[in-house]
Tab-separated table of N, CA and C in Angstrom:
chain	number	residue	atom	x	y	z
J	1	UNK	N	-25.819	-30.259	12.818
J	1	UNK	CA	-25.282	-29.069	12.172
J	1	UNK	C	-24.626	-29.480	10.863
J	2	UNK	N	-24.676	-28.771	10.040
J	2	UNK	CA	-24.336	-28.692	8.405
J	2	UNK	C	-22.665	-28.862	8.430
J	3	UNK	N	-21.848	-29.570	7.657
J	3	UNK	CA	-20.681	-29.627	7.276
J	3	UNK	C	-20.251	-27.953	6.600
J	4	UNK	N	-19.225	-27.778	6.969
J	4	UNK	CA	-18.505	-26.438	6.917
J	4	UNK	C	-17.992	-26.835	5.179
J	5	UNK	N	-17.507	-25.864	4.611
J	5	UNK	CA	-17.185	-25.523	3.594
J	5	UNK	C	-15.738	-25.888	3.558
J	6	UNK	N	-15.126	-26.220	4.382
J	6	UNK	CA	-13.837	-26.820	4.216
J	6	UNK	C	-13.587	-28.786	4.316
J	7	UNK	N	-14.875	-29.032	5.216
J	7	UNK	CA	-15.323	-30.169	5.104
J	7	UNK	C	-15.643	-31.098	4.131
J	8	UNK	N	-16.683	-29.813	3.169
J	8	UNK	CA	-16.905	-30.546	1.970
J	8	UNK	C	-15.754	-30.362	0.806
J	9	UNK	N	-14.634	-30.108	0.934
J	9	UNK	CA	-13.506	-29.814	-0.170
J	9	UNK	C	-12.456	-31.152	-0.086
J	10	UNK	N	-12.444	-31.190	-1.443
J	10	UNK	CA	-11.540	-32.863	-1.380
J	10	UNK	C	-10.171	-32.087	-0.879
J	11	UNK	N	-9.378	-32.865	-0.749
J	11	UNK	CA	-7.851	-32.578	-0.103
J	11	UNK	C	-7.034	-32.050	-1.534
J	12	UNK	N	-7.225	-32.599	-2.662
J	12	UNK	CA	-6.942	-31.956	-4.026
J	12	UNK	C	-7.134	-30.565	-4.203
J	13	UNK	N	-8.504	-30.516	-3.935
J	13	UNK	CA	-8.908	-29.207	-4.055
J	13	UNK	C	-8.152	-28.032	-3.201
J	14	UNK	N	-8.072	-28.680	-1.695
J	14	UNK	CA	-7.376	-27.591	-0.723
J	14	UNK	C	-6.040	-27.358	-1.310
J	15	UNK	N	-4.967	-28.729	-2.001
J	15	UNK	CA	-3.251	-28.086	-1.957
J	15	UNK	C	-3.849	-27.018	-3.260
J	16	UNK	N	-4.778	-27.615	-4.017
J	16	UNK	CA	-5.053	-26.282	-5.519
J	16	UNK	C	-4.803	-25.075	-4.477
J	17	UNK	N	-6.052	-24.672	-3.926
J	17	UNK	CA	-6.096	-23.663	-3.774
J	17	UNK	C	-5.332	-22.919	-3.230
J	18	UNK	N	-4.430	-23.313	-2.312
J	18	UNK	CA	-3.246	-23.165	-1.795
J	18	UNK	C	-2.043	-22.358	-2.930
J	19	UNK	N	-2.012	-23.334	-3.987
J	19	UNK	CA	-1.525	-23.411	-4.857
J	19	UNK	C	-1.808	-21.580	-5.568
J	20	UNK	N	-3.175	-21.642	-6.508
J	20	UNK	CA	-3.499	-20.354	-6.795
J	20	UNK	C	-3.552	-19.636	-5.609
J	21	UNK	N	-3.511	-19.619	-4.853
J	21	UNK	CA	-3.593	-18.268	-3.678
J	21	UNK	C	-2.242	-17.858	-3.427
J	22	UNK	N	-0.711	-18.536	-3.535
J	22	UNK	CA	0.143	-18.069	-4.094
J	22	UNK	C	0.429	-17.491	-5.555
J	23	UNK	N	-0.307	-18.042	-6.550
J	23	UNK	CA	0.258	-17.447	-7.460
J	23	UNK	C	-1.114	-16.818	-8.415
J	24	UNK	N	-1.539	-15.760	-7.682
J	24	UNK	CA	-3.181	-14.880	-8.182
J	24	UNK	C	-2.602	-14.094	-9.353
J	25	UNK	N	-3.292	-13.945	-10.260
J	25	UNK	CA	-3.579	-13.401	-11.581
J	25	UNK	C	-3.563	-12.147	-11.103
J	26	UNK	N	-3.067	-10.860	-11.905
J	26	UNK	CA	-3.047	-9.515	-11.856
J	26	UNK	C	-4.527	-9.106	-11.779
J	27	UNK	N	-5.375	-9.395	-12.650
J	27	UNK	CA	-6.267	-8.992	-12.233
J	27	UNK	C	-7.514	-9.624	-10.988
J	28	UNK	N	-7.124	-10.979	-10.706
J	28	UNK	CA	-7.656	-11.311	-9.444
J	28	UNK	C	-7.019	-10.553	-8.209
J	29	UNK	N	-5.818	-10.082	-8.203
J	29	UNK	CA	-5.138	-9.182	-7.280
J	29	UNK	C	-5.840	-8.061	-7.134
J	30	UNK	N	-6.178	-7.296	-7.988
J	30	UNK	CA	-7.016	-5.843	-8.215
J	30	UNK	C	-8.263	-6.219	-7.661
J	31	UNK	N	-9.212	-7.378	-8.231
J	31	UNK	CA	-10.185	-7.522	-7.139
J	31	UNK	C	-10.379	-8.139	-6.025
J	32	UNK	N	-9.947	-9.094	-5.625
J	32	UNK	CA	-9.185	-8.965	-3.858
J	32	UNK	C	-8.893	-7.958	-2.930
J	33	UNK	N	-8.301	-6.899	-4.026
J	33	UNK	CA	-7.637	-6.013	-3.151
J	33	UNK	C	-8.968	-4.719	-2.652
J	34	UNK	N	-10.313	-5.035	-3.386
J	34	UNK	CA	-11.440	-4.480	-3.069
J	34	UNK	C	-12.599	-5.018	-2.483
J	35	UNK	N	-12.120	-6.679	-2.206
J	35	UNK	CA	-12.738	-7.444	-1.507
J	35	UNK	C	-12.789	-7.707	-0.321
J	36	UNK	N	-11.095	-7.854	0.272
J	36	UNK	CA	-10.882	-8.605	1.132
J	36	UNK	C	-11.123	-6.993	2.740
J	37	UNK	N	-10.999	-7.674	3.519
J	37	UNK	CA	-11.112	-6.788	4.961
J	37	UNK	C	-12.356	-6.483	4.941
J	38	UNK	N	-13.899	-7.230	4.360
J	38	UNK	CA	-15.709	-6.658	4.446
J	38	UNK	C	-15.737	-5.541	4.069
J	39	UNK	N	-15.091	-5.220	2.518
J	39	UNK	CA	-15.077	-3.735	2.222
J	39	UNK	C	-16.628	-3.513	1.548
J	40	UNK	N	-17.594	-4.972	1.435
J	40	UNK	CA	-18.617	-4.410	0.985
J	40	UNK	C	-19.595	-4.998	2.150
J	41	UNK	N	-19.024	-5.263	3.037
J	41	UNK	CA	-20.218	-5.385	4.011
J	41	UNK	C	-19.951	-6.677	4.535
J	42	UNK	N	-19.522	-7.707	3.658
J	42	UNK	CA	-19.305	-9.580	4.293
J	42	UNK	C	-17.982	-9.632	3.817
J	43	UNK	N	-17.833	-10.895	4.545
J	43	UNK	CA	-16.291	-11.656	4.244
J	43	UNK	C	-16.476	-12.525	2.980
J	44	UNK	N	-15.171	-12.203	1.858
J	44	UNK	CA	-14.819	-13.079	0.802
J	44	UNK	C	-13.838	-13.773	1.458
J	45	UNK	N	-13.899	-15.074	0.932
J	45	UNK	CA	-12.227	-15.668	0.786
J	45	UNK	C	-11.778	-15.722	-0.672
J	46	UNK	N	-10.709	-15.842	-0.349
J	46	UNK	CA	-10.259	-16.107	-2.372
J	46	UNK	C	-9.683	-17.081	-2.015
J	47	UNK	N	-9.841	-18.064	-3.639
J	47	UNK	CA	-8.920	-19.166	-4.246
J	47	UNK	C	-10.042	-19.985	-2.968
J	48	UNK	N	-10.991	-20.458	-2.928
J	48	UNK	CA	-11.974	-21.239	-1.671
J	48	UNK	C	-12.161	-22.341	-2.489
J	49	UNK	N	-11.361	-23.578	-1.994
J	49	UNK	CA	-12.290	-24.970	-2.512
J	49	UNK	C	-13.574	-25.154	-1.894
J	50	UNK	N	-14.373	-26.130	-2.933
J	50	UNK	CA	-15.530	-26.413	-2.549
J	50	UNK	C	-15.819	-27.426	-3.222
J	51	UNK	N	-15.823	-29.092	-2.924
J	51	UNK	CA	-15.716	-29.836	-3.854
J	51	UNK	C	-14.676	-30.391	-4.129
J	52	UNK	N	-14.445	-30.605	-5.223
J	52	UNK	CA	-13.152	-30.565	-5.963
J	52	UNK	C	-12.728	-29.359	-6.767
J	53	UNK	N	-13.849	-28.539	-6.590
J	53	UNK	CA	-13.065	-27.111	-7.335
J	53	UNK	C	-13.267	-26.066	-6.204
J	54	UNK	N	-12.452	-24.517	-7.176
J	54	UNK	CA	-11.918	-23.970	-6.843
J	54	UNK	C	-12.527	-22.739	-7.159
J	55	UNK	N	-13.204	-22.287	-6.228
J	55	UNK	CA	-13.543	-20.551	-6.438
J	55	UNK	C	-12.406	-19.542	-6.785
J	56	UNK	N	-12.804	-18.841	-7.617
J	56	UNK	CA	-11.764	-17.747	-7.261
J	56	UNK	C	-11.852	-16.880	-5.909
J	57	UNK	N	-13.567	-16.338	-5.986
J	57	UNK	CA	-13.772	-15.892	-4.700
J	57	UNK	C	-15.182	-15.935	-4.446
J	58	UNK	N	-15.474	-16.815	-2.708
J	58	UNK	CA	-16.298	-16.946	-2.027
J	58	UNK	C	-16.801	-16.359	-0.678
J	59	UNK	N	-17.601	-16.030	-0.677
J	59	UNK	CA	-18.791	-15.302	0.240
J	59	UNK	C	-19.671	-16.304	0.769
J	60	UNK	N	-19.743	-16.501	2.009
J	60	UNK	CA	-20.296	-17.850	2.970
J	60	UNK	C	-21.750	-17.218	2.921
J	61	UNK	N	-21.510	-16.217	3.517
J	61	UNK	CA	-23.433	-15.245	4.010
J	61	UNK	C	-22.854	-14.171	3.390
J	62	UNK	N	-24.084	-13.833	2.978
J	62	UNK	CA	-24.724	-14.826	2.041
J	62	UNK	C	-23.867	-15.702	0.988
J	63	UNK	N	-24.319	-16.631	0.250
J	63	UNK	CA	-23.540	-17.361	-0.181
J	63	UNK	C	-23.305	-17.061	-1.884
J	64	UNK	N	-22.274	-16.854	-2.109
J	64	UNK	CA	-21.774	-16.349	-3.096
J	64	UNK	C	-20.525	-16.425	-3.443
J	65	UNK	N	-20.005	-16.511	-5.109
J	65	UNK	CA	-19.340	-17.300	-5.917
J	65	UNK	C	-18.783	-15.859	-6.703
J	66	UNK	N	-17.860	-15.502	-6.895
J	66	UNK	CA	-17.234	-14.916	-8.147
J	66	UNK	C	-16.106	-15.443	-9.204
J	67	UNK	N	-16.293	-15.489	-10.244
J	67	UNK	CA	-15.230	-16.142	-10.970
J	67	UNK	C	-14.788	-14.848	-12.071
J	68	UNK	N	-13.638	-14.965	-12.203
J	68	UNK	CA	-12.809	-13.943	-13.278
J	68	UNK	C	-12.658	-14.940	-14.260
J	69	UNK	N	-12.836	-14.353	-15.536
J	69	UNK	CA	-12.573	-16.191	-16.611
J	69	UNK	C	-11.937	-15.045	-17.805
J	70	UNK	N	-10.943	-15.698	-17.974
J	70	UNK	CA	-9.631	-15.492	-18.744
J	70	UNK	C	-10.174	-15.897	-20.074
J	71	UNK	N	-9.348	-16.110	-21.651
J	71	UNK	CA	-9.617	-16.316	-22.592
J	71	UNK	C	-9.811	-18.003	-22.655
J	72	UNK	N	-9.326	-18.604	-22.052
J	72	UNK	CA	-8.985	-19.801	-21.457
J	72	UNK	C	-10.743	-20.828	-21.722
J	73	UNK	N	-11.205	-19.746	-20.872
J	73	UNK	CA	-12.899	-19.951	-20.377
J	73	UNK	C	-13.927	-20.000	-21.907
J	74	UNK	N	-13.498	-19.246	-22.610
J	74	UNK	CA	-14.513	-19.369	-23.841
J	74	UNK	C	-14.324	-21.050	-24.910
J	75	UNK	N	-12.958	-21.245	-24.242
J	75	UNK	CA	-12.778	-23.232	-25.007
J	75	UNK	C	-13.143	-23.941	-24.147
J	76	UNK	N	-13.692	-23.582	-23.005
J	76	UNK	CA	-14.039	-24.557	-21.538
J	76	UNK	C	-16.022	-23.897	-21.077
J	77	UNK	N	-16.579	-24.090	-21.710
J	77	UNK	CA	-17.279	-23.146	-21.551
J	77	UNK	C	-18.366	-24.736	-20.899
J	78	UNK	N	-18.301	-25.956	-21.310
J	78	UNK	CA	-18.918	-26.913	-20.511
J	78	UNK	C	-18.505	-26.872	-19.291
J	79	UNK	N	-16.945	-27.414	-19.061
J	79	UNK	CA	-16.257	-27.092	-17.761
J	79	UNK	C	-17.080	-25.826	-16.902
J	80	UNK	N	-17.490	-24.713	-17.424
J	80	UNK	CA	-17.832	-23.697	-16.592
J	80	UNK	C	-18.719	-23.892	-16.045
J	81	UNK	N	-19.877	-24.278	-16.618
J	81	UNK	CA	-21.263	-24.953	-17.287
J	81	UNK	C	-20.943	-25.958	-15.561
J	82	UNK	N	-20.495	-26.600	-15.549
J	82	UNK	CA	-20.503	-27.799	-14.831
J	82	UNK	C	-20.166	-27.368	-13.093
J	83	UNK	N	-19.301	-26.862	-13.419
J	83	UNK	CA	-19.067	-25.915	-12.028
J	83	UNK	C	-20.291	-25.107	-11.478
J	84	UNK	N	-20.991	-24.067	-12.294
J	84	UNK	CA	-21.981	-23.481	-11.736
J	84	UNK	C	-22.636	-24.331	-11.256
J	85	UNK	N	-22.771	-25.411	-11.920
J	85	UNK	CA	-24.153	-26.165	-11.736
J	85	UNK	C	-23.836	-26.565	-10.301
J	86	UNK	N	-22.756	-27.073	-9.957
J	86	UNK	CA	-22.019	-27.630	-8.716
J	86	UNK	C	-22.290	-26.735	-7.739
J	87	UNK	N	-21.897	-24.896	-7.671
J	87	UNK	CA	-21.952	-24.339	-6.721
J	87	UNK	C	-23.190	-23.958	-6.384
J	88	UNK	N	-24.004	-23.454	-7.809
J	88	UNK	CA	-25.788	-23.871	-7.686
J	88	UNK	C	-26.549	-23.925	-6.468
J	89	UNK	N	-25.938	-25.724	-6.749
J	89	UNK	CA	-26.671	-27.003	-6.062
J	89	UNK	C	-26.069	-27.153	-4.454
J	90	UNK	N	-25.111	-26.214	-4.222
J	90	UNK	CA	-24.718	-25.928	-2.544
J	90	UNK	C	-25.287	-25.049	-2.188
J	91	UNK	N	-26.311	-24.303	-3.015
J	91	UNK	CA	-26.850	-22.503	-2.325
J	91	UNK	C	-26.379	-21.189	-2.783
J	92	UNK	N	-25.274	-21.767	-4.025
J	92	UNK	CA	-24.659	-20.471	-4.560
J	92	UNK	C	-25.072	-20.022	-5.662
J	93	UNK	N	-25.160	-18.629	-5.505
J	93	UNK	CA	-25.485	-17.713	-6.723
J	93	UNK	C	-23.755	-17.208	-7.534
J	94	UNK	N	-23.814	-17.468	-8.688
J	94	UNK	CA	-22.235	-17.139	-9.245
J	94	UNK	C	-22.311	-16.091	-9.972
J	95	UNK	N	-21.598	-14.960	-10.088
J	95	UNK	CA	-21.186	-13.875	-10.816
J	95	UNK	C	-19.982	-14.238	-11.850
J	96	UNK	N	-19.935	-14.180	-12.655
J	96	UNK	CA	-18.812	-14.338	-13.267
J	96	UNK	C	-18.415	-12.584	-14.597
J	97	UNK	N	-17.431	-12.786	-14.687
J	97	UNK	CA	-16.263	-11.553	-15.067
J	97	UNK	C	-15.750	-11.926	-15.986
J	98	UNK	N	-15.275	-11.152	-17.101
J	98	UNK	CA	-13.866	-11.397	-17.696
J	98	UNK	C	-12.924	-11.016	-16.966
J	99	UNK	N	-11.682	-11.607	-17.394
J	99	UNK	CA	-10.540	-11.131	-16.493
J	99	UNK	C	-9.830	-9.786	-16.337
J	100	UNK	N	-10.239	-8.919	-17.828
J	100	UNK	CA	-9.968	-7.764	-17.973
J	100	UNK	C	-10.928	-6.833	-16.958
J	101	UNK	N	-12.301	-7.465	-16.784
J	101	UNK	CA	-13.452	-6.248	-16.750
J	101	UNK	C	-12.606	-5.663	-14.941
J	102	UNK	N	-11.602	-6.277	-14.000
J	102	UNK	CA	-11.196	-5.602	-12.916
J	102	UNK	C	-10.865	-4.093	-13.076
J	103	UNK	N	-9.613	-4.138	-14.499
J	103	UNK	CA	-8.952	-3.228	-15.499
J	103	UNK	C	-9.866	-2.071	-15.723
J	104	UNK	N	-11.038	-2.654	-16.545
J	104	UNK	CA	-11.571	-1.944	-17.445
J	104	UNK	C	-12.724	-1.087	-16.611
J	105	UNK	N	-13.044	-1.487	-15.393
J	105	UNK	CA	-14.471	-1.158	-14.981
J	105	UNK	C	-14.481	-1.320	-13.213
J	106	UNK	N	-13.499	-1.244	-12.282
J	106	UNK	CA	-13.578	-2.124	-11.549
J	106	UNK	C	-14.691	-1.538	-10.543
J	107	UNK	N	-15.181	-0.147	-10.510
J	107	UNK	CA	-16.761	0.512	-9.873
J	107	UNK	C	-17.576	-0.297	-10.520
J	108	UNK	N	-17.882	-0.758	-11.615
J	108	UNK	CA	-18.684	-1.412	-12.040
J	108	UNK	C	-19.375	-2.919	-11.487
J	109	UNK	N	-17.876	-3.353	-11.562
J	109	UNK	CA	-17.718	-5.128	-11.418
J	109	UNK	C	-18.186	-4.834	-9.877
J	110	UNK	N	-17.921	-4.078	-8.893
J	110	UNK	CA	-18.123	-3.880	-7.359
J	110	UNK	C	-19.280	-3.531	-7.445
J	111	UNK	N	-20.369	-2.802	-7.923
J	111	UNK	CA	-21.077	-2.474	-8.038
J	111	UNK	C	-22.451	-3.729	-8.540
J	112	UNK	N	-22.198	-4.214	-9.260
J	112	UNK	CA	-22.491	-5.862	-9.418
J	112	UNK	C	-22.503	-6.938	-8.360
J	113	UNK	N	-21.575	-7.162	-7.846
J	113	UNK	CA	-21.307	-7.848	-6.719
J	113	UNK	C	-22.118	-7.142	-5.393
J	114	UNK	N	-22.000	-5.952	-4.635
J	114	UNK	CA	-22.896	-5.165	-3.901
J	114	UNK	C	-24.088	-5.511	-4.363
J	115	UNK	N	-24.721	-5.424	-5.532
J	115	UNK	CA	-25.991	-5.249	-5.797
J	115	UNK	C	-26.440	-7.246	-5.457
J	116	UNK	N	-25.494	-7.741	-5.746
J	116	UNK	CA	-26.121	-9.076	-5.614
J	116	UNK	C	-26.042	-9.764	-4.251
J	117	UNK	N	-24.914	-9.167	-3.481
J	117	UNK	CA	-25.239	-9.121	-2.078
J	117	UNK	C	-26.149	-8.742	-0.781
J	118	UNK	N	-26.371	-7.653	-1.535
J	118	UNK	CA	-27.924	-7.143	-1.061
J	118	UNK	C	-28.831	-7.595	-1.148
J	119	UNK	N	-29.441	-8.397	-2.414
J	119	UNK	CA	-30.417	-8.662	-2.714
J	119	UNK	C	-30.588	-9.988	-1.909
J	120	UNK	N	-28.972	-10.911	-1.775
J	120	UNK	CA	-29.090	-12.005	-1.403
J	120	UNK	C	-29.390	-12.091	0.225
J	121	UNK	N	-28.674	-11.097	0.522
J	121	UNK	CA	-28.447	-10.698	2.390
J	121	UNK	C	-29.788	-10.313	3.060
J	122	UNK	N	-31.010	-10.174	2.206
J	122	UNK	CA	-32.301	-9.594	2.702
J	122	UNK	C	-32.997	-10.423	3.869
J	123	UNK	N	-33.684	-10.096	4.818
J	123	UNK	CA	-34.100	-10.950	5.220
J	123	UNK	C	-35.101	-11.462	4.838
J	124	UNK	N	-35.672	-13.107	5.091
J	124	UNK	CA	-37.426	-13.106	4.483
J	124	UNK	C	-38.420	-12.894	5.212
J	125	UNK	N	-39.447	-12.285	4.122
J	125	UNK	CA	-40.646	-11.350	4.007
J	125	UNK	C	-41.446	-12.288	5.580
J	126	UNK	N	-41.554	-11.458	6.225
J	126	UNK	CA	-42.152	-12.133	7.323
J	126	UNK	C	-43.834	-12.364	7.532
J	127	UNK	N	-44.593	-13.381	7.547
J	127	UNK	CA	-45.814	-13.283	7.692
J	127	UNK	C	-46.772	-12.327	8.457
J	128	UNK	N	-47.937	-11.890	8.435
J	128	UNK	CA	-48.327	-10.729	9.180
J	128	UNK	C	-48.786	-11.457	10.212
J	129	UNK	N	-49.030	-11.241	11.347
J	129	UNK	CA	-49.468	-11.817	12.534
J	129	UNK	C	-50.526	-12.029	12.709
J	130	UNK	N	-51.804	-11.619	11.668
J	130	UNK	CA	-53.041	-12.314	11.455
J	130	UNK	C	-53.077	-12.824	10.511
J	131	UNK	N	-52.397	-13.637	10.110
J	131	UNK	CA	-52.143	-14.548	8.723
J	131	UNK	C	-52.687	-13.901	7.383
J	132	UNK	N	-52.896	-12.911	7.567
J	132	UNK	CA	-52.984	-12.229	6.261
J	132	UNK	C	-51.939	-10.939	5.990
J	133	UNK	N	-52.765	-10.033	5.220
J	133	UNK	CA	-51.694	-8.426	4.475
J	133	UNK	C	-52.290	-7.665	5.142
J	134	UNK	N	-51.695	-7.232	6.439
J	134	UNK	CA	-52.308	-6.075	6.880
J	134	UNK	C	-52.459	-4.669	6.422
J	135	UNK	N	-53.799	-3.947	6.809
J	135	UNK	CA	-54.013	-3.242	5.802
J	135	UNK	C	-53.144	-2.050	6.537
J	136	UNK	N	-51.844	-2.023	7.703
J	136	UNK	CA	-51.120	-0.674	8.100
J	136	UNK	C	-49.897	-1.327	7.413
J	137	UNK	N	-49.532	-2.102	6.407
J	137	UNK	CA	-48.273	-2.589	5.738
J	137	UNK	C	-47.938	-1.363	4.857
J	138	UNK	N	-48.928	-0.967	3.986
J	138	UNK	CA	-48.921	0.229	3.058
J	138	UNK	C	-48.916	1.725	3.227
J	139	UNK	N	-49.117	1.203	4.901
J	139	UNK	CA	-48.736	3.126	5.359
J	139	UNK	C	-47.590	2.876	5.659
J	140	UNK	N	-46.765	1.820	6.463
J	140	UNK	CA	-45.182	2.055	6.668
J	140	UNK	C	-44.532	1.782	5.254
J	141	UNK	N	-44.993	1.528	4.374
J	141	UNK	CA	-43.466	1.826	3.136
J	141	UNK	C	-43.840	2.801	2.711
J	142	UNK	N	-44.961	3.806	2.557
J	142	UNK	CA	-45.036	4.922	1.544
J	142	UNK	C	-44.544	6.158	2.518
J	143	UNK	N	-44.392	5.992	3.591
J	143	UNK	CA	-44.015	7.366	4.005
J	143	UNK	C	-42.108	7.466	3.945
């Protein structure tokens, strides 16, 4: 069986997150506060090490990454660069935000996130049982 997601987090990473999960950004608060309890269907955690870094907020199943990036993020934009690549390469798809867009849009930003959960949560396309495309596939989706 696969190492858990707390397994693979250096001990750095866990007091971080610890760390930001006491002290969350106003607008990471606003989206948390539309995240947390499976308000779109799966469990987020926020502030989730993984690595040596630090999600803002993670989704196991499907597996998924959100980051809010502050003004901070446009002088760090390798740093960002480097991280995706990191969560990537574990199975993750990343969304990323400005920190305002909670403020400015937050049906939107949810609406984004839903849509990429769905797509990710699908199950796969199952083979037909005579190894080909059966020709009653096209009467059950058109009706």
């Amino acid at each position: 069986m696969g190492a858990t997601m707390q397994d693979q987090s250096t001990s750095t990473a866990m007091r971080n997150a610890r760390k930001l999960r006491a002290s969350m950004t106003d607008s990471e608060r606003k989206l948390w506060s539309r995240l947390r309890s499976e308000q779109l269907g799966v469990k987020f955690r926020r502030q989730h090490p993984l690595g040596n870094n630090v999600a803002d907020f993670a989704c196991l199943s499907p597996k998924l990454i959100i980051e809010l990036d502050g003004s901070q993020h446009a002088d760090q934009a390798a740093y960002d660069m480097q991280r995706d690549a990191f969560f990537r390469a574990q199975g993750f798809a990343v969304l990323r935000f400005g920190s305002n867009e909670p403020f400015l849009n937050i049906e939107g930003v949810l609406m984004v996130i839903a849509d990429e959960v769905a797509a990710r949560h699908l199950p796969p396309s199952q083979p037909s049982p005579r190894g080909g495309r059966s020709q009653d596939t096209n009467k059950e989706h058109c009706s």
